[in-house]
Amino acid sequence: AENETGDIQERCKSFMSPTVTDIKVLEQRKDEMSTRMELMIMDTQAAFCRALEEVDGGTFKDGKVFEKAGVNVSVVYGNLTEEAAKQMRSRGKVLKGKDGKLPFRAMGVSSVIHPKNPHIPTVHFNYRYFEIEEADGTKQWWFGGGTDLTPVYIDLEDAAHFHMTLKEACDKHHPKYYPEFKKWCDNYFYIRHRGETRGIGGIFFDDLDSPDQEEVFNFVKSCAETVVPCYLPIVNKHLKDSFTPEEKDWQQVRRGRYVEFNLVYDRGVKFGLATPGSRIESILMSLPLTARWEYMHEPTKGTREAEMLEVLRSPKEWI
Amino acid sequence: AENETGDIQERCKSFMSPTVTDIKVLEQRKDEMSTRMELMIMDTQAAFCRALEEVDGGTFKDGKVFEKAGVNVSVVYGNLTEEAAKQMRSRGKVLKGKDGKLPFRAMGVSSVIHPKNPHIPTVHFNYRYFEIEEADGTKQWWFGGGTDLTPVYIDLEDAAHFHMTLKEACDKHHPKYYPEFKKWCDNYFYIRHRGETRGIGGIFFDDLDSPDQEEVFNFVKSCAETVVPCYLPIVNKHLKDSFTPEEKDWQQVRRGRYVEFNLVYDRGVKFGLATPGSRIESILMSLPLTARWEYMHEPTKGTREAEMLEVLRSPKEWI
């Protein structure tokens, strides 16, 4: 809430880029949820980018630590057909448009960070807001999002820290949020043809529209504020870990699985690729810089690679 | 036709592995198309593997020339539901089964070869036969297949040789085959979200069931017999080509596109991944060993990389 008071123009100065919506429009609509969300995602982008830049004394940009890192903000206004509107929501719901058209606003912040060192996990988060106006003027709205971790090797301490940080943010809003959204995350990031999850999960939710807009916004804001405390301590802890070529290879095999999930199952990617005129580079930003597919790769029993696979094959409770 | 006479047992000695169907059964059913096709795909596998092994004085196995090379034969017998039977064919056709079940036989040979040297193109081919028995005892059958080339850089001579070899095989059977199946290939291996074809094409066809079974089999056999003369001269020509790290990087970017096509669009991969119990390693054998995704990668105008992209964005006639 500390960020929500004060001059919008002043607040914008800390952002990485100009807001998509003109500052004057944001000021006119300052109490509207779409304005508050747009400012919140800009804050999240700026805070996360700044934290990454500070890693290892400011080497983010020269790519010493991260092989590929993207922190994207997207704000889109437009009109949807009734058919498209139905597909936007994971629980399809029929919406009535004026002359079949439904004006909508969609916005979100998303990020995928692929580090070079196989002992530093990949992280992904996405927080988004959607609103759509029906013919009678009523507004449908919902939030979605989540943060999840994809390590190459299991580190129990990291896993507990990551999940505990998310649980604390969830618990401030509802005791059911963490257990429910943890399970949703394990189910969503599942590579069915491999029988493996993509990583060790985190939280994931969609279509969240209760108890009320204010409370859901506050919950999403709490989640967005955890991305730095969830991830940066893990990065810093493993920054100087040495690794072998074999560990790097296993990382590359896991990166291949990451590509498989994102291209075959991810709803956002599938929707984006199927939408004519969408920005392919943004949609595929989540892919790693490099990946590897070895025929019949199966780690030897008892190794740390086999331990990782075991966890991916049957998701654990980490806290 | 030279391979179709003589003792089946004798013929099997030249194969890389035992036939899937027992030799005794093949001998009993020696005039059936499923037997003739099974022997033909075994021949194709053996001939292609042998040709690859001879490259560079027999270095195929130690991986000096090829980063990843697979030549697979698959023979499957079973029962399909009417719904599944309809999906097997690209032009969906309703088939009536006995108690809803339709006995089928499917078989094919397929290969993807990813060389290390960026001046040697990737090749892919697949030739397959499918038959299914309806409730009244009538057999539906069809052939499908194709051979296509994915270079990293354009070599006009290679492209002309590859397409001409395919055209000659096609022309022996029907003057319309090459132009039709060349176009089908360009349309099939199209990465819609990129607006690019996967490579410089070749031929592709499916559901081929006319003028008669004998003639279609002879055509498919001619195609299968071209895989060695299509590809090996190109491999040998570029075997000693030197390359720069930048050329290797561009190869890796193109490999990323190969992964995108195979995971997002390829019918066989999509069908395989969605089929419970299918052999994932065989389905994903076609993926390269390594691939790369660079954010906003766009070759500089006038370079050989830009020339390659231009061709992929508007397919050419090579002969």
GROMACS .gro file of C-alpha atoms in nm, chain A:
model
  319
    1ALA     CA    1   0.000   0.000   0.000
    2GLU     CA    2   0.296   0.234   0.057
    3ASN     CA    3   0.326   0.279  -0.317
    4GLU     CA    4  -0.032   0.365  -0.379
    5THR     CA    5  -0.031   0.710  -0.231
    6GLY     CA    6   0.152   1.006  -0.372
    7ASP     CA    7   0.197   1.160  -0.708
    8ILE     CA    8   0.171   0.922  -1.003
    9GLN     CA    9   0.423   1.126  -1.200
   10GLU     CA   10   0.671   1.096  -0.914
   11ARG     CA   11   0.611   0.722  -0.889
   12CYS     CA   12   0.669   0.671  -1.262
   13LYS     CA   13   1.023   0.807  -1.230
   14SER     CA   14   1.137   0.483  -1.069
   15PHE     CA   15   1.006   0.265  -1.356
   16MET     CA   16   1.230   0.099  -1.617
   17SER     CA   17   1.028   0.243  -1.906
   18PRO     CA   18   0.733   0.478  -1.964
   19THR     CA   19   0.392   0.340  -1.871
   20VAL     CA   20   0.192   0.205  -2.166
   21THR     CA   21  -0.106   0.418  -2.071
   22ASP     CA   22  -0.033   0.790  -2.082
   23ILE     CA   23   0.040   0.937  -1.739
   24LYS     CA   24  -0.240   1.194  -1.783
   25VAL     CA   25  -0.490   0.913  -1.842
   26LEU     CA   26  -0.359   0.725  -1.539
   27GLU     CA   27  -0.404   1.039  -1.328
   28GLN     CA   28  -0.760   1.087  -1.451
   29ARG     CA   29  -0.842   0.724  -1.374
   30LYS     CA   30  -0.630   0.693  -1.063
   31ASP     CA   31  -0.886   0.501  -0.858
   32GLU     CA   32  -0.963   0.247  -1.130
   33MET     CA   33  -0.825  -0.103  -1.086
   34SER     CA   34  -0.663  -0.104  -1.430
   35THR     CA   35  -0.460   0.204  -1.329
   36ARG     CA   36  -0.360   0.064  -0.991
   37MET     CA   37  -0.261  -0.267  -1.153
   38GLU     CA   38  -0.059  -0.100  -1.429
   39LEU     CA   39   0.139   0.096  -1.170
   40MET     CA   40   0.181  -0.215  -0.956
   41ILE     CA   41   0.324  -0.424  -1.242
   42MET     CA   42   0.562  -0.139  -1.332
   43ASP     CA   43   0.678  -0.134  -0.967
   44THR     CA   44   0.729  -0.510  -0.972
   45GLN     CA   45   0.932  -0.496  -1.292
   46ALA     CA   46   1.150  -0.213  -1.158
   47ALA     CA   47   1.210  -0.380  -0.820
   48PHE     CA   48   1.297  -0.718  -0.972
   49CYS     CA   49   1.525  -0.573  -1.241
   50ARG     CA   50   1.705  -0.362  -0.982
   51ALA     CA   51   1.757  -0.664  -0.756
   52LEU     CA   52   1.899  -0.867  -1.048
   53GLU     CA   53   2.131  -0.583  -1.144
   54GLU     CA   54   2.277  -0.575  -0.796
   55VAL     CA   55   2.371  -0.944  -0.804
   56ASP     CA   56   2.745  -1.003  -0.796
   57GLY     CA   57   2.820  -0.632  -0.784
   58GLY     CA   58   2.622  -0.532  -1.088
   59THR     CA   59   2.708  -0.789  -1.352
   60PHE     CA   60   2.349  -0.853  -1.465
   61LYS     CA   61   2.392  -0.674  -1.793
   62ASP     CA   62   2.716  -0.834  -1.904
   63GLY     CA   63   2.554  -1.173  -1.859
   64LYS     CA   64   2.806  -1.328  -1.617
   65VAL     CA   65   2.539  -1.477  -1.394
   66PHE     CA   66   2.231  -1.505  -1.613
   67GLU     CA   67   2.225  -1.678  -1.947
   68LYS     CA   68   1.887  -1.531  -2.034
   69ALA     CA   69   1.675  -1.298  -1.826
   70GLY     CA   70   1.355  -1.122  -1.921
   71VAL     CA   71   1.118  -0.910  -1.714
   72ASN     CA   72   0.825  -0.803  -1.931
   73VAL     CA   73   0.531  -0.575  -1.875
   74SER     CA   74   0.234  -0.592  -2.107
   75VAL     CA   75  -0.075  -0.367  -2.119
   76VAL     CA   76  -0.334  -0.427  -2.389
   77TYR     CA   77  -0.669  -0.261  -2.457
   78GLY     CA   78  -0.905  -0.381  -2.725
   79ASN     CA   79  -1.224  -0.555  -2.826
   80LEU     CA   80  -1.293  -0.926  -2.812
   81THR     CA   81  -1.552  -1.136  -2.989
   82GLU     CA   82  -1.783  -1.337  -2.760
   83GLU     CA   83  -1.607  -1.656  -2.868
   84ALA     CA   84  -1.263  -1.516  -2.784
   85ALA     CA   85  -1.389  -1.374  -2.455
   86LYS     CA   86  -1.505  -1.719  -2.349
   87GLN     CA   87  -1.160  -1.862  -2.417
   88MET     CA   88  -0.980  -1.595  -2.212
   89ARG     CA   89  -1.101  -1.746  -1.892
   90SER     CA   90  -0.989  -2.093  -1.787
   91ARG     CA   91  -1.343  -2.165  -1.665
   92GLY     CA   92  -1.519  -2.071  -1.988
   93LYS     CA   93  -1.815  -1.841  -1.920
   94VAL     CA   94  -2.053  -1.690  -2.175
   95LEU     CA   95  -2.030  -1.311  -2.187
   96LYS     CA   96  -2.274  -1.091  -2.378
   97GLY     CA   97  -2.120  -0.818  -2.590
   98LYS     CA   98  -2.265  -0.506  -2.751
   99ASP     CA   99  -2.302  -0.602  -3.120
  100GLY     CA  100  -2.095  -0.910  -3.031
  101LYS     CA  101  -1.797  -0.697  -2.924
  102LEU     CA  102  -1.658  -0.678  -2.571
  103PRO     CA  103  -1.411  -0.403  -2.475
  104PHE     CA  104  -1.135  -0.540  -2.251
  105ARG     CA  105  -0.817  -0.441  -2.069
  106ALA     CA  106  -0.545  -0.695  -1.996
  107MET     CA  107  -0.215  -0.635  -1.822
  108GLY     CA  108   0.054  -0.828  -1.650
  109VAL     CA  109   0.416  -0.858  -1.549
  110SER     CA  110   0.605  -1.176  -1.627
  111SER     CA  111   0.961  -1.293  -1.598
  112VAL     CA  112   1.180  -1.595  -1.662
  113ILE     CA  113   1.540  -1.600  -1.541
  114HIS     CA  114   1.774  -1.874  -1.663
  115PRO     CA  115   2.110  -1.860  -1.477
  116LYS     CA  116   2.431  -2.006  -1.618
  117ASN     CA  117   2.536  -2.190  -1.301
  118PRO     CA  118   2.343  -2.520  -1.273
  119HIS     CA  119   2.328  -2.472  -0.896
  120ILE     CA  120   2.116  -2.158  -0.935
  121PRO     CA  121   1.757  -2.248  -1.027
  122THR     CA  122   1.545  -2.094  -1.301
  123VAL     CA  123   1.258  -1.880  -1.172
  124HIS     CA  124   0.936  -1.778  -1.342
  125PHE     CA  125   0.660  -1.549  -1.227
  126ASN     CA  126   0.358  -1.385  -1.383
  127TYR     CA  127   0.088  -1.161  -1.229
  128ARG     CA  128  -0.196  -1.040  -1.444
  129TYR     CA  129  -0.531  -0.863  -1.441
  130PHE     CA  130  -0.812  -0.883  -1.691
  131GLU     CA  131  -1.134  -0.684  -1.719
  132ILE     CA  132  -1.405  -0.696  -1.981
  133GLU     CA  133  -1.722  -0.494  -2.025
  134GLU     CA  134  -2.049  -0.658  -2.112
  135ALA     CA  135  -2.330  -0.503  -2.320
  136ASP     CA  136  -2.518  -0.386  -2.008
  137GLY     CA  137  -2.211  -0.202  -1.879
  138THR     CA  138  -2.122  -0.448  -1.602
  139LYS     CA  139  -1.755  -0.526  -1.574
  140GLN     CA  140  -1.622  -0.880  -1.537
  141TRP     CA  141  -1.272  -0.890  -1.390
  142TRP     CA  142  -1.027  -1.143  -1.255
  143PHE     CA  143  -0.666  -1.185  -1.152
  144GLY     CA  144  -0.422  -1.465  -1.217
  145GLY     CA  145  -0.061  -1.542  -1.155
  146GLY     CA  146   0.202  -1.736  -0.972
  147THR     CA  147   0.570  -1.786  -0.902
  148ASP     CA  148   0.751  -2.117  -0.950
  149LEU     CA  149   1.105  -2.250  -0.924
  150THR     CA  150   1.289  -2.490  -1.156
  151PRO     CA  151   1.612  -2.614  -1.001
  152VAL     CA  152   1.855  -2.848  -1.175
  153TYR     CA  153   1.949  -3.010  -0.843
  154ILE     CA  154   1.747  -3.037  -0.523
  155ASP     CA  155   1.851  -2.809  -0.238
  156LEU     CA  156   1.607  -2.868   0.048
  157GLU     CA  157   1.691  -2.538   0.214
  158ASP     CA  158   1.624  -2.342  -0.107
  159ALA     CA  159   1.297  -2.525  -0.167
  160ALA     CA  160   1.177  -2.458   0.188
  161HIS     CA  161   1.278  -2.092   0.170
  162PHE     CA  162   1.101  -2.041  -0.163
  163HIS     CA  163   0.778  -2.210  -0.058
  164MET     CA  164   0.779  -2.055   0.291
  165THR     CA  165   0.814  -1.705   0.147
  166LEU     CA  166   0.515  -1.770  -0.078
  167LYS     CA  167   0.316  -1.929   0.204
  168GLU     CA  168   0.369  -1.629   0.429
  169ALA     CA  169   0.239  -1.395   0.157
  170CYS     CA  170  -0.062  -1.623   0.100
  171ASP     CA  171  -0.140  -1.671   0.469
  172LYS     CA  172  -0.181  -1.296   0.518
  173HIS     CA  173  -0.488  -1.322   0.294
  174HIS     CA  174  -0.640  -1.668   0.333
  175PRO     CA  175  -0.521  -1.989   0.502
  176LYS     CA  176  -0.644  -2.194   0.206
  177TYR     CA  177  -0.451  -1.996  -0.057
  178TYR     CA  178  -0.109  -2.157  -0.016
  179PRO     CA  179  -0.219  -2.524  -0.006
  180GLU     CA  180  -0.467  -2.473  -0.290
  181PHE     CA  181  -0.241  -2.268  -0.516
  182LYS     CA  182   0.060  -2.491  -0.443
  183LYS     CA  183  -0.140  -2.789  -0.572
  184TRP     CA  184  -0.268  -2.590  -0.870
  185CYS     CA  185   0.094  -2.505  -0.956
  186ASP     CA  186   0.206  -2.871  -0.944
  187ASN     CA  187  -0.087  -2.965  -1.166
  188TYR     CA  188  -0.036  -2.683  -1.414
  189PHE     CA  189   0.341  -2.719  -1.467
  190TYR     CA  190   0.313  -3.085  -1.554
  191ILE     CA  191   0.483  -3.234  -1.859
  192ARG     CA  192   0.230  -3.508  -1.921
  193HIS     CA  193   0.425  -3.703  -2.184
  194ARG     CA  194   0.724  -3.724  -1.945
  195GLY     CA  195   0.525  -3.784  -1.627
  196GLU     CA  196   0.730  -3.503  -1.468
  197THR     CA  197   0.655  -3.158  -1.331
  198ARG     CA  198   0.862  -2.877  -1.484
  199GLY     CA  199   1.016  -2.784  -1.150
  200ILE     CA  200   0.947  -2.787  -0.774
  201GLY     CA  201   0.645  -2.561  -0.808
  202GLY     CA  202   0.541  -2.264  -0.600
  203ILE     CA  203   0.195  -2.113  -0.641
  204PHE     CA  204  -0.037  -2.072  -0.940
  205PHE     CA  205  -0.393  -1.937  -0.961
  206ASP     CA  206  -0.631  -1.807  -1.225
  207ASP     CA  207  -0.980  -1.657  -1.247
  208LEU     CA  208  -0.953  -1.516  -0.895
  209ASP     CA  209  -1.245  -1.278  -0.837
  210SER     CA  210  -1.350  -1.318  -0.476
  211PRO     CA  211  -1.408  -1.210  -0.205
  212ASP     CA  212  -1.385  -0.864  -0.367
  213GLN     CA  213  -1.164  -0.670  -0.606
  214GLU     CA  214  -0.980  -0.479  -0.334
  215GLU     CA  215  -0.888  -0.792  -0.143
  216VAL     CA  216  -0.780  -0.990  -0.452
  217PHE     CA  217  -0.565  -0.695  -0.565
  218ASN     CA  218  -0.402  -0.681  -0.224
  219PHE     CA  219  -0.331  -1.053  -0.239
  220VAL     CA  220  -0.177  -1.030  -0.589
  221LYS     CA  221   0.029  -0.731  -0.473
  222SER     CA  222   0.160  -0.933  -0.178
  223CYS     CA  223   0.258  -1.213  -0.417
  224ALA     CA  224   0.430  -0.972  -0.656
  225GLU     CA  225   0.622  -0.824  -0.365
  226THR     CA  226   0.765  -1.167  -0.281
  227VAL     CA  227   0.945  -1.224  -0.610
  228VAL     CA  228   1.266  -1.060  -0.486
  229PRO     CA  229   1.272  -1.222  -0.138
  230CYS     CA  230   1.176  -1.561  -0.289
  231TYR     CA  231   1.455  -1.572  -0.544
  232LEU     CA  232   1.746  -1.340  -0.470
  233PRO     CA  233   1.868  -1.514  -0.151
  234ILE     CA  234   1.892  -1.837  -0.354
  235VAL     CA  235   2.089  -1.667  -0.631
  236ASN     CA  236   2.331  -1.511  -0.385
  237LYS     CA  237   2.379  -1.834  -0.193
  238HIS     CA  238   2.495  -2.027  -0.502
  239LEU     CA  239   2.670  -1.746  -0.687
  240LYS     CA  240   3.017  -1.889  -0.632
  241ASP     CA  241   2.927  -2.261  -0.645
  242SER     CA  242   3.163  -2.448  -0.874
  243PHE     CA  243   3.020  -2.698  -1.120
  244THR     CA  244   3.137  -2.979  -1.348
  245PRO     CA  245   3.071  -3.024  -1.723
  246GLU     CA  246   2.842  -3.314  -1.628
  247GLU     CA  247   2.635  -3.083  -1.407
  248LYS     CA  248   2.614  -2.834  -1.692
  249ASP     CA  249   2.494  -3.116  -1.924
  250TRP     CA  250   2.219  -3.215  -1.683
  251GLN     CA  251   2.113  -2.851  -1.666
  252GLN     CA  252   2.088  -2.852  -2.047
  253VAL     CA  253   1.876  -3.168  -2.045
  254ARG     CA  254   1.642  -3.004  -1.791
  255ARG     CA  255   1.631  -2.694  -2.012
  256GLY     CA  256   1.508  -2.922  -2.292
  257ARG     CA  257   1.219  -3.026  -2.068
  258TYR     CA  258   1.150  -2.658  -1.999
  259VAL     CA  259   1.118  -2.602  -2.375
  260GLU     CA  260   0.889  -2.905  -2.406
  261PHE     CA  261   0.654  -2.772  -2.138
  262ASN     CA  262   0.645  -2.421  -2.275
  263LEU     CA  263   0.587  -2.518  -2.639
  264VAL     CA  264   0.351  -2.811  -2.583
  265TYR     CA  265   0.144  -2.723  -2.276
  266ASP     CA  266   0.172  -2.362  -2.159
  267ARG     CA  267  -0.165  -2.192  -2.210
  268GLY     CA  268  -0.014  -1.848  -2.263
  269VAL     CA  269   0.233  -1.970  -2.526
  270LYS     CA  270  -0.030  -2.176  -2.709
  271PHE     CA  271  -0.273  -1.884  -2.708
  272GLY     CA  272  -0.001  -1.645  -2.823
  273LEU     CA  273   0.127  -1.866  -3.106
  274ALA     CA  274  -0.227  -1.920  -3.232
  275THR     CA  275  -0.308  -1.547  -3.228
  276PRO     CA  276  -0.223  -1.376  -3.557
  277GLY     CA  277  -0.013  -1.065  -3.511
  278SER     CA  278   0.108  -1.145  -3.160
  279ARG     CA  279   0.465  -1.063  -3.068
  280ILE     CA  280   0.650  -1.394  -3.101
  281GLU     CA  281   0.971  -1.275  -2.933
  282SER     CA  282   0.778  -1.182  -2.616
  283ILE     CA  283   0.586  -1.508  -2.616
  284LEU     CA  284   0.902  -1.717  -2.657
  285MET     CA  285   1.112  -1.499  -2.423
  286SER     CA  286   1.062  -1.774  -2.165
  287LEU     CA  287   1.268  -2.026  -2.365
  288PRO     CA  288   1.621  -2.085  -2.238
  289LEU     CA  289   1.921  -1.964  -2.440
  290THR     CA  290   2.035  -2.324  -2.492
  291ALA     CA  291   1.887  -2.670  -2.444
  292ARG     CA  292   1.978  -3.031  -2.510
  293TRP     CA  293   1.801  -3.353  -2.606
  294GLU     CA  294   1.993  -3.676  -2.553
  295TYR     CA  295   1.837  -3.995  -2.679
  296MET     CA  296   1.734  -4.225  -2.392
  297HIS     CA  297   1.892  -4.010  -2.122
  298GLU     CA  298   1.829  -4.167  -1.781
  299PRO     CA  299   2.032  -4.070  -1.472
  300THR     CA  300   2.206  -4.347  -1.276
  301LYS     CA  301   2.030  -4.459  -0.959
  302GLY     CA  302   2.150  -4.290  -0.644
  303THR     CA  303   2.291  -3.981  -0.818
  304ARG     CA  304   2.176  -3.623  -0.753
  305GLU     CA  305   2.028  -3.623  -1.104
  306ALA     CA  306   1.811  -3.925  -1.016
  307GLU     CA  307   1.709  -3.754  -0.691
  308MET     CA  308   1.591  -3.452  -0.891
  309LEU     CA  309   1.388  -3.668  -1.129
  310GLU     CA  310   1.225  -3.852  -0.840
  311VAL     CA  311   1.095  -3.525  -0.699
  312LEU     CA  312   0.964  -3.416  -1.039
  313ARG     CA  313   0.783  -3.747  -1.073
  314SER     CA  314   0.605  -3.713  -0.739
  315PRO     CA  315   0.569  -3.356  -0.613
  316LYS     CA  316   0.659  -3.301  -0.247
  317GLU     CA  317   0.546  -3.081   0.035
  318TRP     CA  318   0.846  -2.858   0.104
  319ILE     CA  319   0.737  -2.699   0.430
   0.00000   0.00000   0.00000
